Amino acid sequence: MTKVLVIHSSPRGPVSDSRKLGEHILKRLRTGGGVTEVTVRDLPADPVAHVDAVLVRAMFTPKEAQSEVEAASLRLSDELVDELLAADVLVISVPLYNFSIPSVLKAWIDQIVRPGRTFEYKDTGPNPLVHGKRAYVATTRGGAYIGTPMQSWDHQEPHLRTILGFIGITDVTFVHAEGTVYDADTVSRAEARVDELISAEAA
């Protein structure tokens, strides 16, 4: 019984290479059986609000002390966190934009990284509260970064791996399709890697 949460972040919609790769991951997960529910967040089509001063204040205010405005500001965040906590598997499709991630995905991250819900602070430092999740991240890059002098310019995988780990999602697999502007077969090869990975995991 597996619930999957899919997050798409490319504004190119159905013609997006990262979305195509993310949908291929979902297809293979479905093929393996056991997927009982899929929730899709298409962030460019239905963007979530960026964090503002009211939301930040509400995040750090006990529920019983929140004003009506503060409580209302948390409703979307609560919905997004609930979706994440209910899922067993997270699939994120994300293009590399200006060496990082699209702002719509950053807005989603800022809504779900919540003190008291997805992490907490202890005397020893931050403590993750999200456990038992598996994540696949489908990325596309116009150029080549892995193993090249440009690798240090990649602020996509390091950021996502760090933020997911911060809330407790450490079982993360990245599938990269690099060189999309000059290599017509890179997405197909990435899809083949997905097939190999999921087949090996199911064995």
PDB file of C-alpha atoms in Angstrom:
ATOM      1  CA  MET A   1       0.000   0.000   0.000  1.00  0.00           C
ATOM      2  CA  THR A   2       1.978   2.979  -1.268  1.00  0.00           C
ATOM      3  CA  LYS A   3       0.933   6.617  -1.447  1.00  0.00           C
ATOM      4  CA  VAL A   4       2.918   8.804  -3.834  1.00  0.00           C
ATOM      5  CA  LEU A   5       3.224  12.593  -3.775  1.00  0.00           C
ATOM      6  CA  VAL A   6       4.388  14.093  -7.085  1.00  0.00           C
ATOM      7  CA  ILE A   7       5.767  17.635  -7.244  1.00  0.00           C
ATOM      8  CA  HIS A   8       6.256  19.213 -10.686  1.00  0.00           C
ATOM      9  CA  SER A   9       8.117  22.516 -10.887  1.00  0.00           C
ATOM     10  CA  SER A  10       8.826  23.306 -14.549  1.00  0.00           C
ATOM     11  CA  PRO A  11       6.689  26.063 -16.145  1.00  0.00           C
ATOM     12  CA  ARG A  12       6.940  24.253 -19.490  1.00  0.00           C
ATOM     13  CA  GLY A  13       4.155  21.903 -18.445  1.00  0.00           C
ATOM     14  CA  PRO A  14       3.614  18.774 -20.570  1.00  0.00           C
ATOM     15  CA  VAL A  15       6.567  19.550 -22.866  1.00  0.00           C
ATOM     16  CA  SER A  16       8.976  19.768 -19.934  1.00  0.00           C
ATOM     17  CA  ASP A  17      11.790  17.213 -19.973  1.00  0.00           C
ATOM     18  CA  SER A  18      11.972  17.120 -16.175  1.00  0.00           C
ATOM     19  CA  ARG A  19       8.224  16.500 -15.971  1.00  0.00           C
ATOM     20  CA  LYS A  20       8.517  13.741 -18.564  1.00  0.00           C
ATOM     21  CA  LEU A  21      11.234  12.093 -16.482  1.00  0.00           C
ATOM     22  CA  GLY A  22       9.252  12.480 -13.263  1.00  0.00           C
ATOM     23  CA  GLU A  23       6.168  10.961 -14.898  1.00  0.00           C
ATOM     24  CA  HIS A  24       8.292   8.049 -16.094  1.00  0.00           C
ATOM     25  CA  ILE A  25       9.359   7.407 -12.503  1.00  0.00           C
ATOM     26  CA  LEU A  26       5.703   7.408 -11.434  1.00  0.00           C
ATOM     27  CA  LYS A  27       4.809   5.060 -14.302  1.00  0.00           C
ATOM     28  CA  ARG A  28       7.475   2.582 -13.219  1.00  0.00           C
ATOM     29  CA  LEU A  29       6.362   2.783  -9.602  1.00  0.00           C
ATOM     30  CA  ARG A  30       2.811   2.012 -10.707  1.00  0.00           C
ATOM     31  CA  THR A  31       4.042  -0.879 -12.863  1.00  0.00           C
ATOM     32  CA  GLY A  32       5.703  -2.397  -9.817  1.00  0.00           C
ATOM     33  CA  GLY A  33       2.325  -2.583  -8.095  1.00  0.00           C
ATOM     34  CA  GLY A  34       1.281  -1.457  -4.664  1.00  0.00           C
ATOM     35  CA  VAL A  35       0.631   2.212  -5.522  1.00  0.00           C
ATOM     36  CA  THR A  36      -2.779   2.954  -4.034  1.00  0.00           C
ATOM     37  CA  GLU A  37      -2.946   6.746  -4.217  1.00  0.00           C
ATOM     38  CA  VAL A  38      -1.211   9.511  -6.164  1.00  0.00           C
ATOM     39  CA  THR A  39      -1.371  13.203  -5.296  1.00  0.00           C
ATOM     40  CA  VAL A  40       0.045  15.651  -7.835  1.00  0.00           C
ATOM     41  CA  ARG A  41       1.110  19.216  -7.141  1.00  0.00           C
ATOM     42  CA  ASP A  42       1.735  21.078 -10.404  1.00  0.00           C
ATOM     43  CA  LEU A  43       3.357  24.144  -8.877  1.00  0.00           C
ATOM     44  CA  PRO A  44       3.606  26.344 -12.007  1.00  0.00           C
ATOM     45  CA  ALA A  45      -0.072  25.714 -12.824  1.00  0.00           C
ATOM     46  CA  ASP A  46      -1.198  26.096  -9.208  1.00  0.00           C
ATOM     47  CA  PRO A  47       1.574  27.960  -7.345  1.00  0.00           C
ATOM     48  CA  VAL A  48       1.670  28.098  -3.574  1.00  0.00           C
ATOM     49  CA  ALA A  49       2.106  31.398  -1.768  1.00  0.00           C
ATOM     50  CA  HIS A  50       5.528  32.642  -0.835  1.00  0.00           C
ATOM     51  CA  VAL A  51       6.198  32.948   2.869  1.00  0.00           C
ATOM     52  CA  ASP A  52       5.402  36.380   4.300  1.00  0.00           C
ATOM     53  CA  ALA A  53       5.775  38.014   7.720  1.00  0.00           C
ATOM     54  CA  VAL A  54       2.392  36.792   8.970  1.00  0.00           C
ATOM     55  CA  LEU A  55       3.147  33.178   8.087  1.00  0.00           C
ATOM     56  CA  VAL A  56       6.594  33.271   9.670  1.00  0.00           C
ATOM     57  CA  ARG A  57       5.099  34.683  12.867  1.00  0.00           C
ATOM     58  CA  ALA A  58       2.366  32.044  12.842  1.00  0.00           C
ATOM     59  CA  MET A  59       4.877  29.229  12.383  1.00  0.00           C
ATOM     60  CA  PHE A  60       6.592  30.188  15.629  1.00  0.00           C
ATOM     61  CA  THR A  61       3.434  30.990  17.630  1.00  0.00           C
ATOM     62  CA  PRO A  62       1.659  28.261  19.661  1.00  0.00           C
ATOM     63  CA  LYS A  63      -1.724  27.379  18.161  1.00  0.00           C
ATOM     64  CA  GLU A  64      -3.660  28.634  21.164  1.00  0.00           C
ATOM     65  CA  ALA A  65      -1.947  32.027  20.917  1.00  0.00           C
ATOM     66  CA  GLN A  66      -2.428  32.564  17.184  1.00  0.00           C
ATOM     67  CA  SER A  67      -4.675  35.307  15.906  1.00  0.00           C
ATOM     68  CA  GLU A  68      -7.362  34.498  13.337  1.00  0.00           C
ATOM     69  CA  VAL A  69      -5.183  36.006  10.625  1.00  0.00           C
ATOM     70  CA  GLU A  70      -2.182  33.938  11.695  1.00  0.00           C
ATOM     71  CA  ALA A  71      -4.235  30.735  11.877  1.00  0.00           C
ATOM     72  CA  ALA A  72      -5.646  31.395   8.412  1.00  0.00           C
ATOM     73  CA  SER A  73      -2.160  31.942   7.004  1.00  0.00           C
ATOM     74  CA  LEU A  74      -1.169  28.420   8.115  1.00  0.00           C
ATOM     75  CA  ARG A  75      -4.004  26.568   6.359  1.00  0.00           C
ATOM     76  CA  LEU A  76      -2.213  26.062   3.055  1.00  0.00           C
ATOM     77  CA  SER A  77       1.014  25.144   4.820  1.00  0.00           C
ATOM     78  CA  ASP A  78      -0.856  22.612   6.963  1.00  0.00           C
ATOM     79  CA  GLU A  79      -2.435  21.111   3.849  1.00  0.00           C
ATOM     80  CA  LEU A  80       0.943  20.779   2.129  1.00  0.00           C
ATOM     81  CA  VAL A  81       2.603  19.291   5.206  1.00  0.00           C
ATOM     82  CA  ASP A  82      -0.276  16.835   5.639  1.00  0.00           C
ATOM     83  CA  GLU A  83       0.182  15.710   2.011  1.00  0.00           C
ATOM     84  CA  LEU A  84       3.878  15.147   2.598  1.00  0.00           C
ATOM     85  CA  LEU A  85       3.383  13.249   5.855  1.00  0.00           C
ATOM     86  CA  ALA A  86       0.691  11.046   4.302  1.00  0.00           C
ATOM     87  CA  ALA A  87       2.930   9.994   1.409  1.00  0.00           C
ATOM     88  CA  ASP A  88       5.260   7.021   1.402  1.00  0.00           C
ATOM     89  CA  VAL A  89       7.129   8.101  -1.724  1.00  0.00           C
ATOM     90  CA  LEU A  90       7.954  11.587  -2.986  1.00  0.00           C
ATOM     91  CA  VAL A  91       8.675  12.248  -6.675  1.00  0.00           C
ATOM     92  CA  ILE A  92      10.049  15.700  -7.529  1.00  0.00           C
ATOM     93  CA  SER A  93      10.634  16.824 -11.123  1.00  0.00           C
ATOM     94  CA  VAL A  94      12.846  19.882 -11.338  1.00  0.00           C
ATOM     95  CA  PRO A  95      14.854  21.669 -14.040  1.00  0.00           C
ATOM     96  CA  LEU A  96      18.094  23.453 -13.231  1.00  0.00           C
ATOM     97  CA  TYR A  97      17.300  27.175 -13.341  1.00  0.00           C
ATOM     98  CA  ASN A  98      20.177  29.624 -13.027  1.00  0.00           C
ATOM     99  CA  PHE A  99      22.189  26.877 -11.295  1.00  0.00           C
ATOM    100  CA  SER A 100      19.436  26.272  -8.721  1.00  0.00           C
ATOM    101  CA  ILE A 101      15.713  25.420  -8.563  1.00  0.00           C
ATOM    102  CA  PRO A 102      12.604  27.265  -9.827  1.00  0.00           C
ATOM    103  CA  SER A 103      11.108  29.713  -7.333  1.00  0.00           C
ATOM    104  CA  VAL A 104       7.810  27.794  -7.255  1.00  0.00           C
ATOM    105  CA  LEU A 105       9.616  24.800  -5.776  1.00  0.00           C
ATOM    106  CA  LYS A 106      11.421  27.002  -3.261  1.00  0.00           C
ATOM    107  CA  ALA A 107       8.026  28.409  -2.207  1.00  0.00           C
ATOM    108  CA  TRP A 108       6.727  24.857  -1.637  1.00  0.00           C
ATOM    109  CA  ILE A 109       9.829  24.003   0.395  1.00  0.00           C
ATOM    110  CA  ASP A 110       9.357  27.086   2.571  1.00  0.00           C
ATOM    111  CA  GLN A 111       5.760  26.022   3.246  1.00  0.00           C
ATOM    112  CA  ILE A 112       6.601  22.435   4.293  1.00  0.00           C
ATOM    113  CA  VAL A 113       9.780  23.015   6.315  1.00  0.00           C
ATOM    114  CA  ARG A 114       7.879  23.761   9.502  1.00  0.00           C
ATOM    115  CA  PRO A 115       9.093  23.911  13.112  1.00  0.00           C
ATOM    116  CA  GLY A 116       7.090  21.489  15.200  1.00  0.00           C
ATOM    117  CA  ARG A 117       5.753  19.635  12.159  1.00  0.00           C
ATOM    118  CA  THR A 118       8.644  18.551   9.949  1.00  0.00           C
ATOM    119  CA  PHE A 119      11.540  19.452  12.242  1.00  0.00           C
ATOM    120  CA  GLU A 120      12.142  20.652  15.776  1.00  0.00           C
ATOM    121  CA  TYR A 121      14.955  22.362  17.642  1.00  0.00           C
ATOM    122  CA  LYS A 122      16.527  20.595  20.593  1.00  0.00           C
ATOM    123  CA  ASP A 123      19.448  21.486  22.827  1.00  0.00           C
ATOM    124  CA  THR A 124      21.624  19.455  20.471  1.00  0.00           C
ATOM    125  CA  GLY A 125      20.344  21.293  17.390  1.00  0.00           C
ATOM    126  CA  PRO A 126      17.676  20.666  14.749  1.00  0.00           C
ATOM    127  CA  ASN A 127      15.930  17.294  14.820  1.00  0.00           C
ATOM    128  CA  PRO A 128      14.024  15.892  11.791  1.00  0.00           C
ATOM    129  CA  LEU A 129      10.422  14.760  12.251  1.00  0.00           C
ATOM    130  CA  VAL A 130       9.720  13.185   8.836  1.00  0.00           C
ATOM    131  CA  HIS A 131      10.641   9.513   8.753  1.00  0.00           C
ATOM    132  CA  GLY A 132      10.147   6.441   6.589  1.00  0.00           C
ATOM    133  CA  LYS A 133       9.885   8.283   3.275  1.00  0.00           C
ATOM    134  CA  ARG A 134      11.511   7.447  -0.057  1.00  0.00           C
ATOM    135  CA  ALA A 135      12.235  10.197  -2.574  1.00  0.00           C
ATOM    136  CA  TYR A 136      13.079  10.264  -6.277  1.00  0.00           C
ATOM    137  CA  VAL A 137      14.257  13.523  -7.836  1.00  0.00           C
ATOM    138  CA  ALA A 138      14.140  13.830 -11.629  1.00  0.00           C
ATOM    139  CA  THR A 139      16.375  16.657 -12.796  1.00  0.00           C
ATOM    140  CA  THR A 140      17.228  18.160 -16.149  1.00  0.00           C
ATOM    141  CA  ARG A 141      20.127  20.416 -17.009  1.00  0.00           C
ATOM    142  CA  GLY A 142      20.814  22.178 -20.287  1.00  0.00           C
ATOM    143  CA  GLY A 143      24.562  21.634 -19.861  1.00  0.00           C
ATOM    144  CA  ALA A 144      26.811  19.062 -18.232  1.00  0.00           C
ATOM    145  CA  TYR A 145      27.800  19.421 -14.575  1.00  0.00           C
ATOM    146  CA  ILE A 146      28.575  16.022 -13.058  1.00  0.00           C
ATOM    147  CA  GLY A 147      32.305  15.356 -13.172  1.00  0.00           C
ATOM    148  CA  THR A 148      33.067  18.609 -15.013  1.00  0.00           C
ATOM    149  CA  PRO A 149      34.554  21.976 -13.926  1.00  0.00           C
ATOM    150  CA  MET A 150      30.940  23.216 -13.756  1.00  0.00           C
ATOM    151  CA  GLN A 151      29.984  20.814 -10.971  1.00  0.00           C
ATOM    152  CA  SER A 152      30.497  23.428  -8.241  1.00  0.00           C
ATOM    153  CA  TRP A 153      27.867  25.577 -10.017  1.00  0.00           C
ATOM    154  CA  ASP A 154      25.205  22.950  -9.370  1.00  0.00           C
ATOM    155  CA  HIS A 155      23.084  24.299  -6.506  1.00  0.00           C
ATOM    156  CA  GLN A 156      20.154  22.069  -7.419  1.00  0.00           C
ATOM    157  CA  GLU A 157      21.038  18.599  -6.100  1.00  0.00           C
ATOM    158  CA  PRO A 158      23.036  19.821  -3.052  1.00  0.00           C
ATOM    159  CA  HIS A 159      20.205  22.127  -1.967  1.00  0.00           C
ATOM    160  CA  LEU A 160      17.462  19.537  -2.394  1.00  0.00           C
ATOM    161  CA  ARG A 161      19.483  16.761  -0.761  1.00  0.00           C
ATOM    162  CA  THR A 162      20.265  19.050   2.193  1.00  0.00           C
ATOM    163  CA  ILE A 163      16.708  20.313   2.722  1.00  0.00           C
ATOM    164  CA  LEU A 164      15.142  16.857   2.387  1.00  0.00           C
ATOM    165  CA  GLY A 165      17.696  15.470   4.825  1.00  0.00           C
ATOM    166  CA  PHE A 166      17.040  18.322   7.227  1.00  0.00           C
ATOM    167  CA  ILE A 167      13.430  17.209   7.680  1.00  0.00           C
ATOM    168  CA  GLY A 168      14.377  13.519   7.728  1.00  0.00           C
ATOM    169  CA  ILE A 169      14.125  12.267   4.124  1.00  0.00           C
ATOM    170  CA  THR A 170      17.534  10.731   3.531  1.00  0.00           C
ATOM    171  CA  ASP A 171      16.599   7.839   1.219  1.00  0.00           C
ATOM    172  CA  VAL A 172      16.833   9.964  -1.918  1.00  0.00           C
ATOM    173  CA  THR A 173      17.681   8.950  -5.480  1.00  0.00           C
ATOM    174  CA  PHE A 174      18.576  11.607  -8.046  1.00  0.00           C
ATOM    175  CA  VAL A 175      18.188  10.834 -11.738  1.00  0.00           C
ATOM    176  CA  HIS A 176      19.845  13.469 -13.920  1.00  0.00           C
ATOM    177  CA  ALA A 177      19.322  14.174 -17.603  1.00  0.00           C
ATOM    178  CA  GLU A 178      22.215  16.469 -18.541  1.00  0.00           C
ATOM    179  CA  GLY A 179      22.977  18.283 -21.761  1.00  0.00           C
ATOM    180  CA  THR A 180      19.379  18.628 -22.907  1.00  0.00           C
ATOM    181  CA  VAL A 181      20.236  21.530 -25.220  1.00  0.00           C
ATOM    182  CA  TYR A 182      22.587  19.422 -27.352  1.00  0.00           C
ATOM    183  CA  ASP A 183      21.905  15.762 -26.529  1.00  0.00           C
ATOM    184  CA  ALA A 184      18.555  14.551 -27.873  1.00  0.00           C
ATOM    185  CA  ASP A 185      18.901  11.170 -26.180  1.00  0.00           C
ATOM    186  CA  THR A 186      19.754  12.267 -22.637  1.00  0.00           C
ATOM    187  CA  VAL A 187      16.180  11.997 -21.314  1.00  0.00           C
ATOM    188  CA  SER A 188      15.744   8.555 -22.863  1.00  0.00           C
ATOM    189  CA  ARG A 189      18.959   7.380 -21.213  1.00  0.00           C
ATOM    190  CA  ALA A 190      17.763   8.809 -17.893  1.00  0.00           C
ATOM    191  CA  GLU A 191      14.495   6.904 -18.285  1.00  0.00           C
ATOM    192  CA  ALA A 192      16.497   3.726 -18.892  1.00  0.00           C
ATOM    193  CA  ARG A 193      18.398   4.373 -15.644  1.00  0.00           C
ATOM    194  CA  VAL A 194      15.052   4.725 -13.860  1.00  0.00           C
ATOM    195  CA  ASP A 195      13.992   1.345 -15.264  1.00  0.00           C
ATOM    196  CA  GLU A 196      17.207  -0.253 -13.990  1.00  0.00           C
ATOM    197  CA  LEU A 197      16.979   1.373 -10.569  1.00  0.00           C
ATOM    198  CA  ILE A 198      13.369   0.485  -9.857  1.00  0.00           C
ATOM    199  CA  SER A 199      13.771  -3.029 -11.239  1.00  0.00           C
ATOM    200  CA  ALA A 200      16.803  -3.561  -8.973  1.00  0.00           C
ATOM    201  CA  GLU A 201      14.942  -2.206  -5.959  1.00  0.00           C
ATOM    202  CA  ALA A 202      12.010  -4.527  -6.625  1.00  0.00           C
ATOM    203  CA  ALA A 203      14.249  -7.597  -6.991  1.00  0.00           C
TER     204      ALA A 203
END
